mmCIF file of C-alpha atoms and ligand atoms in Angstrom:
data_model
loop_
_atom_site.group_PDB
_atom_site.id
_atom_site.type_symbol
_atom_site.label_atom_id
_atom_site.label_comp_id
_atom_site.label_asym_id
_atom_site.label_seq_id
_atom_site.Cartn_x
_atom_site.Cartn_y
_atom_site.Cartn_z
ATOM 1 C CA UNK A 30 36.358 -57.897 104.624
ATOM 2 C CA UNK A 31 38.545 -60.342 106.465
ATOM 3 C CA UNK A 32 37.261 -61.164 109.919
ATOM 4 C CA UNK A 33 39.748 -60.130 112.567
ATOM 5 C CA UNK A 34 39.722 -62.177 115.759
ATOM 6 C CA UNK A 35 38.045 -60.262 118.558
ATOM 7 C CA UNK A 36 40.815 -58.738 120.532
ATOM 8 C CA UNK A 37 39.165 -56.142 122.715
ATOM 9 C CA UNK A 38 36.001 -55.879 124.746
ATOM 10 C CA UNK A 39 34.538 -52.865 126.451
ATOM 11 C CA UNK A 40 34.173 -53.264 130.190
ATOM 12 C CA UNK A 41 31.754 -50.957 131.975
ATOM 13 C CA UNK A 42 31.643 -50.724 135.742
ATOM 14 C CA UNK A 43 28.375 -48.934 136.469
ATOM 15 C CA UNK A 44 28.604 -48.022 140.142
ATOM 16 C CA UNK A 45 26.387 -45.952 142.406
ATOM 17 C CA UNK A 46 28.992 -43.182 142.641
ATOM 18 C CA UNK A 47 31.379 -43.628 139.740
ATOM 19 C CA UNK A 48 31.079 -45.191 136.292
ATOM 20 C CA UNK A 49 34.215 -46.523 134.616
ATOM 21 C CA UNK A 50 34.600 -47.578 131.011
ATOM 22 C CA UNK A 51 37.636 -49.166 129.405
ATOM 23 C CA UNK A 52 38.697 -51.289 126.472
ATOM 24 C CA UNK A 53 40.180 -54.549 127.738
ATOM 25 C CA UNK A 54 42.323 -57.055 125.868
ATOM 26 C CA UNK A 55 42.586 -60.775 126.616
ATOM 27 C CA UNK A 56 45.554 -60.188 128.902
ATOM 28 C CA UNK A 57 43.557 -57.772 131.087
ATOM 29 C CA UNK A 58 45.307 -54.633 129.853
ATOM 30 C CA UNK A 59 42.969 -51.656 129.977
ATOM 31 C CA UNK A 60 42.989 -48.957 127.293
ATOM 32 C CA UNK A 61 41.014 -45.766 126.740
ATOM 33 C CA UNK A 62 39.868 -45.633 130.339
ATOM 34 C CA UNK A 63 37.163 -43.095 131.137
ATOM 35 C CA UNK A 64 35.814 -42.363 134.598
ATOM 36 C CA UNK A 65 32.911 -40.083 135.412
ATOM 37 C CA UNK A 66 30.512 -39.385 138.239
ATOM 38 C CA UNK A 67 27.331 -41.419 137.907
ATOM 39 C CA UNK A 68 25.487 -38.723 139.869
ATOM 40 C CA UNK A 69 26.342 -36.089 137.269
ATOM 41 C CA UNK A 70 23.850 -37.751 134.902
ATOM 42 C CA UNK A 71 20.708 -37.555 136.920
ATOM 43 C CA UNK A 72 18.409 -39.511 134.654
ATOM 44 C CA UNK A 73 18.574 -42.920 133.070
ATOM 45 C CA UNK A 74 18.449 -41.399 129.564
ATOM 46 C CA UNK A 75 21.304 -38.963 130.239
ATOM 47 C CA UNK A 76 23.505 -41.645 131.751
ATOM 48 C CA UNK A 77 22.858 -44.077 128.898
ATOM 49 C CA UNK A 78 23.465 -41.349 126.348
ATOM 50 C CA UNK A 79 26.797 -40.489 127.945
ATOM 51 C CA UNK A 80 27.903 -44.141 128.007
ATOM 52 C CA UNK A 81 26.954 -44.646 124.359
ATOM 53 C CA UNK A 82 28.674 -41.409 123.346
ATOM 54 C CA UNK A 83 31.930 -42.483 124.999
ATOM 55 C CA UNK A 84 31.856 -45.934 123.437
ATOM 56 C CA UNK A 85 31.147 -44.617 119.980
ATOM 57 C CA UNK A 86 33.920 -42.041 120.301
ATOM 58 C CA UNK A 87 36.445 -44.761 121.097
ATOM 59 C CA UNK A 88 35.176 -46.872 118.174
ATOM 60 C CA UNK A 89 35.391 -43.980 115.735
ATOM 61 C CA UNK A 90 38.958 -43.149 116.711
ATOM 62 C CA UNK A 91 40.494 -46.203 115.101
ATOM 63 C CA UNK A 92 38.777 -48.170 112.350
ATOM 64 C CA UNK A 93 41.160 -51.132 112.511
ATOM 65 C CA UNK A 94 40.626 -51.523 116.210
ATOM 66 C CA UNK A 95 36.899 -51.051 115.772
ATOM 67 C CA UNK A 96 36.816 -54.325 113.827
ATOM 68 C CA UNK A 97 38.637 -56.031 116.680
ATOM 69 C CA UNK A 98 36.111 -55.082 119.371
ATOM 70 C CA UNK A 99 33.958 -58.085 120.183
ATOM 71 C CA UNK A 100 31.368 -56.687 122.561
ATOM 72 C CA UNK A 101 30.422 -54.726 125.647
ATOM 73 C CA UNK A 102 30.417 -56.258 129.122
ATOM 74 C CA UNK A 103 28.643 -54.452 131.918
ATOM 75 C CA UNK A 104 28.786 -54.920 135.668
ATOM 76 C CA UNK A 105 26.097 -53.210 137.752
ATOM 77 C CA UNK A 106 25.233 -53.025 141.427
ATOM 78 C CA UNK A 107 21.797 -54.535 141.343
ATOM 79 C CA UNK A 108 19.577 -57.379 140.278
ATOM 80 C CA UNK A 109 20.162 -58.596 136.755
ATOM 81 C CA UNK A 110 18.897 -61.328 134.455
ATOM 82 C CA UNK A 111 22.105 -62.475 132.802
ATOM 83 C CA UNK A 112 20.288 -64.524 130.177
ATOM 84 C CA UNK A 113 18.284 -61.725 128.566
ATOM 85 C CA UNK A 114 20.299 -58.676 129.640
ATOM 86 C CA UNK A 115 17.577 -57.163 131.780
ATOM 87 C CA UNK A 116 18.361 -54.971 134.779
ATOM 88 C CA UNK A 117 15.546 -55.515 137.284
ATOM 89 C CA UNK A 118 16.739 -52.834 139.650
ATOM 90 C CA UNK A 119 19.888 -50.942 140.579
ATOM 91 C CA UNK A 120 20.745 -50.668 144.265
ATOM 92 C CA UNK A 121 21.971 -47.082 144.441
ATOM 93 C CA UNK A 122 20.709 -45.449 141.263
ATOM 94 C CA UNK A 123 17.043 -44.503 141.284
ATOM 95 C CA UNK A 124 14.943 -44.728 138.134
ATOM 96 C CA UNK A 125 16.438 -47.957 136.819
ATOM 97 C CA UNK A 126 13.719 -50.560 136.868
ATOM 98 C CA UNK A 127 13.276 -53.302 134.268
ATOM 99 C CA UNK A 128 15.754 -51.810 131.791
ATOM 100 C CA UNK A 129 16.699 -53.966 128.796
ATOM 101 C CA UNK A 130 20.218 -52.631 128.862
ATOM 102 C CA UNK A 131 21.696 -55.094 126.379
ATOM 103 C CA UNK A 132 19.049 -54.328 123.774
ATOM 104 C CA UNK A 133 19.533 -50.578 124.181
ATOM 105 C CA UNK A 134 23.338 -50.650 124.025
ATOM 106 C CA UNK A 135 23.339 -53.087 121.123
ATOM 107 C CA UNK A 136 21.033 -50.853 119.133
ATOM 108 C CA UNK A 137 23.179 -47.783 119.759
ATOM 109 C CA UNK A 138 26.607 -49.336 119.203
ATOM 110 C CA UNK A 139 26.028 -52.418 117.033
ATOM 111 C CA UNK A 140 27.942 -54.576 119.515
ATOM 112 C CA UNK A 141 26.769 -57.632 121.467
ATOM 113 C CA UNK A 142 26.212 -56.879 125.162
ATOM 114 C CA UNK A 143 26.463 -59.010 128.313
ATOM 115 C CA UNK A 144 25.422 -57.749 131.727
ATOM 116 C CA UNK A 145 25.883 -59.182 135.184
ATOM 117 C CA UNK A 146 25.955 -57.952 138.762
ATOM 118 C CA UNK A 147 29.094 -56.245 140.018
ATOM 119 C CA UNK A 148 30.152 -58.971 142.440
ATOM 120 C CA UNK A 149 29.919 -61.717 139.784
ATOM 121 C CA UNK A 150 32.011 -59.562 137.504
ATOM 122 C CA UNK A 151 34.704 -59.027 140.175
ATOM 123 C CA UNK A 152 34.619 -62.761 140.918
ATOM 124 C CA UNK A 153 35.341 -63.488 137.251
ATOM 125 C CA UNK A 154 38.172 -60.963 137.137
ATOM 126 C CA UNK A 155 39.855 -62.473 140.212
ATOM 127 C CA UNK A 156 39.287 -65.992 138.879
ATOM 128 C CA UNK A 157 40.791 -65.341 135.462
ATOM 129 C CA UNK A 158 43.470 -62.735 136.240
ATOM 130 C CA UNK A 159 43.806 -62.349 140.009
ATOM 131 C CA UNK A 160 44.070 -64.271 143.278
ATOM 132 C CA UNK A 161 41.882 -67.121 142.016
ATOM 133 C CA UNK A 162 44.002 -68.037 138.976
ATOM 134 C CA UNK A 163 44.276 -71.774 138.580
ATOM 135 C CA UNK A 164 41.440 -72.551 140.997
ATOM 136 C CA UNK A 165 38.595 -74.885 140.077
ATOM 137 C CA UNK A 166 36.184 -73.932 142.835
ATOM 138 C CA UNK A 167 36.311 -70.497 144.360
ATOM 139 C CA UNK A 168 34.349 -68.231 146.661
ATOM 140 C CA UNK A 169 34.858 -64.493 146.238
ATOM 141 C CA UNK A 170 33.723 -61.988 148.857
ATOM 142 C CA UNK A 171 33.537 -58.223 148.598
ATOM 143 C CA UNK A 172 33.507 -56.425 151.924
ATOM 144 C CA UNK A 173 32.319 -52.838 151.888
ATOM 145 C CA UNK A 174 29.118 -50.981 152.697
ATOM 146 C CA UNK A 175 27.442 -54.145 151.535
ATOM 147 C CA UNK A 176 28.765 -57.676 151.732
ATOM 148 C CA UNK A 177 28.702 -59.492 148.397
ATOM 149 C CA UNK A 178 29.656 -62.941 147.246
ATOM 150 C CA UNK A 179 30.399 -64.718 143.995
ATOM 151 C CA UNK A 180 30.902 -68.377 143.271
ATOM 152 C CA UNK A 181 32.936 -70.317 140.725
ATOM 153 C CA UNK A 182 32.007 -73.984 140.519
ATOM 154 C CA UNK A 183 34.042 -76.304 138.317
ATOM 155 C CA UNK A 184 35.531 -73.353 136.479
ATOM 156 C CA UNK A 185 32.231 -71.618 135.766
ATOM 157 C CA UNK A 186 30.479 -68.712 137.389
ATOM 158 C CA UNK A 187 27.495 -70.090 139.285
ATOM 159 C CA UNK A 188 24.515 -67.751 139.006
ATOM 160 C CA UNK A 189 21.649 -69.774 140.468
ATOM 161 C CA UNK A 190 18.154 -70.499 139.138
ATOM 162 C CA UNK A 191 17.095 -66.865 139.043
ATOM 163 C CA UNK A 192 20.562 -65.303 138.837
ATOM 164 C CA UNK A 193 20.769 -64.230 142.458
ATOM 165 C CA UNK A 194 23.294 -66.719 143.858
ATOM 166 C CA UNK A 195 26.088 -65.406 146.046
ATOM 167 C CA UNK A 196 24.109 -63.157 148.395
ATOM 168 C CA UNK A 197 26.280 -64.020 151.359
ATOM 169 C CA UNK A 198 25.606 -60.654 153.003
ATOM 170 C CA UNK A 199 22.119 -61.858 153.808
ATOM 171 C CA UNK A 200 23.222 -65.082 155.401
ATOM 172 C CA UNK A 201 21.122 -65.198 158.582
ATOM 173 C CA UNK A 202 23.511 -65.122 161.513
ATOM 174 C CA UNK A 203 21.164 -64.379 164.364
ATOM 175 C CA UNK A 204 17.396 -64.931 164.375
ATOM 176 C CA UNK A 205 16.963 -62.315 167.129
ATOM 177 C CA UNK A 206 19.359 -59.871 165.511
ATOM 178 C CA UNK A 207 18.705 -56.340 164.279
ATOM 179 C CA UNK A 208 16.655 -55.641 161.183
ATOM 180 C CA UNK A 209 18.561 -55.578 157.892
ATOM 181 C CA UNK A 210 17.981 -53.382 154.822
ATOM 182 C CA UNK A 211 16.665 -56.428 153.000
ATOM 183 C CA UNK A 212 13.771 -56.719 155.469
ATOM 184 C CA UNK A 213 15.107 -59.762 157.280
ATOM 185 C CA UNK A 214 16.834 -59.924 160.674
ATOM 186 C CA UNK A 215 20.364 -60.550 161.877
ATOM 187 C CA UNK A 216 21.969 -60.856 158.424
ATOM 188 C CA UNK A 217 25.766 -61.062 158.230
ATOM 189 C CA UNK A 218 25.868 -57.660 156.511
ATOM 190 C CA UNK A 219 24.063 -56.117 159.475
ATOM 191 C CA UNK A 220 27.147 -56.933 161.587
ATOM 192 C CA UNK A 221 30.113 -56.555 159.274
ATOM 193 C CA UNK A 222 28.929 -54.032 156.675
ATOM 194 C CA UNK A 223 31.199 -50.969 156.806
ATOM 195 C CA UNK A 224 28.810 -48.648 158.662
ATOM 196 C CA UNK A 225 27.591 -51.257 161.134
ATOM 197 C CA UNK A 226 31.151 -52.257 161.928
ATOM 198 C CA UNK A 227 32.104 -48.640 162.630
ATOM 199 C CA UNK A 228 29.031 -48.013 164.745
ATOM 200 C CA UNK A 229 29.771 -51.102 166.844
ATOM 201 C CA UNK A 230 33.242 -49.717 167.488
ATOM 202 C CA UNK A 231 31.846 -46.291 168.390
ATOM 203 C CA UNK A 232 29.434 -47.849 170.876
ATOM 204 C CA UNK A 233 32.264 -49.717 172.557
ATOM 205 C CA UNK A 234 34.329 -46.558 172.768
ATOM 206 C CA UNK A 235 31.473 -44.814 174.535
ATOM 207 C CA UNK A 236 31.118 -47.375 177.301
ATOM 208 C CA UNK A 237 34.815 -48.062 177.905
ATOM 209 C CA UNK A 238 37.787 -45.785 178.145
ATOM 210 C CA UNK A 239 39.579 -47.829 175.491
ATOM 211 C CA UNK A 240 40.220 -47.036 171.857
ATOM 212 C CA UNK A 241 42.544 -44.072 172.420
ATOM 213 C CA UNK A 242 44.686 -44.908 169.420
ATOM 214 C CA UNK A 243 41.614 -44.987 167.189
ATOM 215 C CA UNK A 244 40.569 -41.529 168.346
ATOM 216 C CA UNK A 245 44.084 -40.181 167.989
ATOM 217 C CA UNK A 246 44.344 -41.439 164.397
ATOM 218 C CA UNK A 247 40.984 -39.812 163.696
ATOM 219 C CA UNK A 248 42.398 -36.533 165.044
ATOM 220 C CA UNK A 249 39.981 -36.584 167.940
ATOM 221 C CA UNK A 250 36.892 -36.653 165.737
ATOM 222 C CA UNK A 251 34.488 -39.552 166.213
ATOM 223 C CA UNK A 252 32.923 -38.709 162.856
ATOM 224 C CA UNK A 253 36.238 -39.427 161.104
ATOM 225 C CA UNK A 254 36.546 -42.997 162.386
ATOM 226 C CA UNK A 255 36.443 -45.550 159.565
ATOM 227 C CA UNK A 256 37.578 -49.163 159.011
ATOM 228 C CA UNK A 257 40.961 -48.013 157.691
ATOM 229 C CA UNK A 258 41.670 -46.092 160.912
ATOM 230 C CA UNK A 259 40.426 -48.997 163.038
ATOM 231 C CA UNK A 260 42.835 -51.279 161.145
ATOM 232 C CA UNK A 261 45.752 -48.886 161.646
ATOM 233 C CA UNK A 262 44.950 -48.643 165.365
ATOM 234 C CA UNK A 263 44.896 -52.443 165.609
ATOM 235 C CA UNK A 264 48.310 -52.595 163.913
ATOM 236 C CA UNK A 265 49.600 -50.170 166.571
ATOM 237 C CA UNK A 266 48.361 -52.358 169.395
ATOM 238 C CA UNK A 267 45.018 -50.761 170.274
ATOM 239 C CA UNK A 268 43.167 -53.536 172.079
ATOM 240 C CA UNK A 269 39.662 -52.255 171.326
ATOM 241 C CA UNK A 270 40.473 -52.083 167.618
ATOM 242 C CA UNK A 271 41.959 -55.585 167.627
ATOM 243 C CA UNK A 272 38.913 -56.943 169.449
ATOM 244 C CA UNK A 273 36.632 -55.290 166.902
ATOM 245 C CA UNK A 274 38.433 -57.030 164.037
ATOM 246 C CA UNK A 275 38.338 -60.318 165.952
ATOM 247 C CA UNK A 276 34.563 -59.976 166.262
ATOM 248 C CA UNK A 277 34.355 -59.135 162.584
ATOM 249 C CA UNK A 278 36.447 -62.207 161.793
ATOM 250 C CA UNK A 279 34.284 -64.380 164.038
ATOM 251 C CA UNK A 280 31.023 -63.316 162.327
ATOM 252 C CA UNK A 281 32.427 -63.627 158.814
ATOM 253 C CA UNK A 282 34.484 -66.728 159.657
ATOM 254 C CA UNK A 283 31.499 -68.715 160.935
ATOM 255 C CA UNK A 284 29.571 -68.175 157.722
ATOM 256 C CA UNK A 285 32.649 -68.794 155.620
ATOM 257 C CA UNK A 286 33.523 -71.997 157.470
ATOM 258 C CA UNK A 287 30.015 -73.289 156.799
ATOM 259 C CA UNK A 288 30.380 -72.487 153.117
ATOM 260 C CA UNK A 289 33.805 -74.130 152.959
ATOM 261 C CA UNK A 290 32.449 -77.307 154.571
ATOM 262 C CA UNK A 291 29.569 -77.255 152.129
ATOM 263 C CA UNK A 292 31.400 -76.409 148.900
ATOM 264 C CA UNK A 293 35.021 -77.534 149.429
ATOM 265 C CA UNK A 294 36.574 -74.664 147.409
ATOM 266 C CA UNK A 295 40.306 -74.406 146.583
ATOM 267 C CA UNK A 296 40.399 -70.731 147.359
ATOM 268 C CA UNK A 297 38.465 -67.931 149.016
ATOM 269 C CA UNK A 298 39.306 -64.494 147.630
ATOM 270 C CA UNK A 299 38.435 -61.510 149.787
ATOM 271 C CA UNK A 300 38.235 -58.037 148.302
ATOM 272 C CA UNK A 301 36.397 -54.753 148.743
ATOM 273 C CA UNK A 302 37.391 -51.729 150.798
ATOM 274 C CA UNK A 303 37.402 -53.516 154.139
ATOM 275 C CA UNK A 304 39.794 -56.241 152.953
ATOM 276 C CA UNK A 305 42.423 -53.492 152.901
ATOM 277 C CA UNK A 306 42.514 -53.854 156.705
ATOM 278 C CA UNK A 307 45.011 -56.668 156.031
ATOM 279 C CA UNK A 308 46.513 -58.517 158.986
ATOM 280 C CA UNK A 309 44.061 -57.404 161.733
ATOM 281 C CA UNK A 310 41.300 -59.010 159.659
ATOM 282 C CA UNK A 311 43.022 -61.919 157.918
ATOM 283 C CA UNK A 312 44.884 -63.335 160.918
ATOM 284 C CA UNK A 313 41.853 -63.904 163.152
ATOM 285 C CA UNK A 314 39.747 -64.872 160.124
ATOM 286 C CA UNK A 315 42.100 -67.722 159.197
ATOM 287 C CA UNK A 316 41.982 -68.940 162.814
ATOM 288 C CA UNK A 317 38.178 -68.932 162.962
ATOM 289 C CA UNK A 318 37.918 -70.711 159.621
ATOM 290 C CA UNK A 319 40.444 -73.318 160.735
ATOM 291 C CA UNK A 320 38.557 -73.910 163.978
ATOM 292 C CA UNK A 321 35.137 -74.361 162.381
ATOM 293 C CA UNK A 322 35.960 -76.281 159.207
ATOM 294 C CA UNK A 323 36.250 -80.027 158.783
ATOM 295 C CA UNK A 324 39.749 -81.414 158.314
ATOM 296 C CA UNK A 325 39.922 -81.945 154.571
ATOM 297 C CA UNK A 326 38.172 -78.829 153.225
ATOM 298 C CA UNK A 327 39.704 -76.710 156.006
ATOM 299 C CA UNK A 328 43.252 -77.866 155.317
ATOM 300 C CA UNK A 329 43.112 -77.467 151.560
ATOM 301 C CA UNK A 330 41.400 -74.072 151.267
ATOM 302 C CA UNK A 331 43.525 -70.944 150.786
ATOM 303 C CA UNK A 332 42.218 -67.610 152.012
ATOM 304 C CA UNK A 333 43.675 -64.824 149.913
ATOM 305 C CA UNK A 334 43.307 -61.112 149.542
ATOM 306 C CA UNK A 335 41.994 -59.959 146.157
ATOM 307 C CA UNK A 336 44.774 -58.935 143.781
ATOM 308 C CA UNK A 337 43.186 -56.653 141.237
ATOM 309 C CA UNK A 338 42.807 -53.006 142.128
ATOM 310 C CA UNK A 339 40.252 -50.454 141.024
ATOM 311 C CA UNK A 340 40.150 -51.662 137.421
ATOM 312 C CA UNK A 341 38.708 -55.025 138.535
ATOM 313 C CA UNK A 342 35.149 -53.948 137.638
ATOM 314 C CA UNK A 343 36.140 -52.992 134.079
ATOM 315 C CA UNK A 344 38.277 -56.108 133.558
ATOM 316 C CA UNK A 345 35.608 -58.382 135.024
ATOM 317 C CA UNK A 346 32.833 -56.865 132.898
ATOM 318 C CA UNK A 347 34.878 -57.479 129.753
ATOM 319 C CA UNK A 348 35.687 -60.981 131.069
ATOM 320 C CA UNK A 349 32.025 -61.933 130.657
ATOM 321 C CA UNK A 350 33.105 -62.618 127.067
ATOM 322 C CA UNK A 351 36.297 -64.552 127.876
HETATM 323 ZN ZN1 ZN B 6 19.688 -58.852 154.880
#
C-alpha cells in the first residue's frame, strides 16, 4: 500500500472538568470534535476506555483518512515525562499516578502517542498558529485558577532537565507571604490566581465603601463576583476594580519583567480565563513591564493576548507532532 503523507493528528485536551478530542490538520483545522465531562468517567479505566472508543470510532469511519492519521497528541494538567510518555500525576483528576499513557493508547489504537502538560501544549499552539507566529523566543502565560507558563527558546519548546520548566506560578514573590498549594510561601499564583484575586477584592470591599459597580454587576451577591465582573466594573470606572487590576498587573509585571530581562523574548503571549479582562489588565501590565525592564529587551518585547480560543488545547496537543 502506498504510504500517504500524515495529514491529521488527534489532539486530546484532558482537563480536570472537560475532555476534548479532535482531529487536527496541519493548518490547525479541527474535525470530528468530541467534548465530554471528565467527571462522568470516575475511574482511570473508564476514562481511558472512553477516549480509546472515540478515537477508534473516528478511525473506523473513513479508511482513507485512517491511513492519513499520524498519531495522537495529548495535553494534560499535571506532571509528565515527555520523553517516555509517562504521566506522573494529574492535578485535578484523582487516581492517575505513574500512568504510561503513551504505551496504553498506542496498544489500543496502533498510533504513536506524544504527551505533554497542558500549558506546554497551549504554548506550542500559540507559537505555531496564534499570537506567537513568527517569534523565535516566546514566553506564554496562562492565567486562571492556576498560573502556568511555557517557554519557546530558539524556535523550540523548552522543557527543562526533568520536564518541569515554565512553572511561573510558583515564582517566589514574597518570602513572608501566605502559604501556597505547592507548600511554599508567597508564590505569584497565591496573589493572582483566580480565587485569590477575587478574595483580595472581596476583602477590600469589606473595609471600604468602594466597589459599588462590582456589586451591582454581581446583582448584589458577593458570591457572584468573579474576575470577569471585576474587569467590567473597571471598564465602567469603578476605582476599586481598577486598583485591583493594577495590583494584579504589578505582581505579574514584576515577575514578567525579570523574565524578559533574563530571556530577551520577542513576544509574551498571555492567555487563560483571566486574560479576557482585556484593557484593565493589559494597560497597567505593559506599564509595569516597561518600568522594570532594561532598555533593549523592554523596547523590543511585544505583550499580546492569546489568539486561539477553546480549541487551543486540541490544536496544541496535535502540534506536538508538527
Ligand atoms: Zn507555589
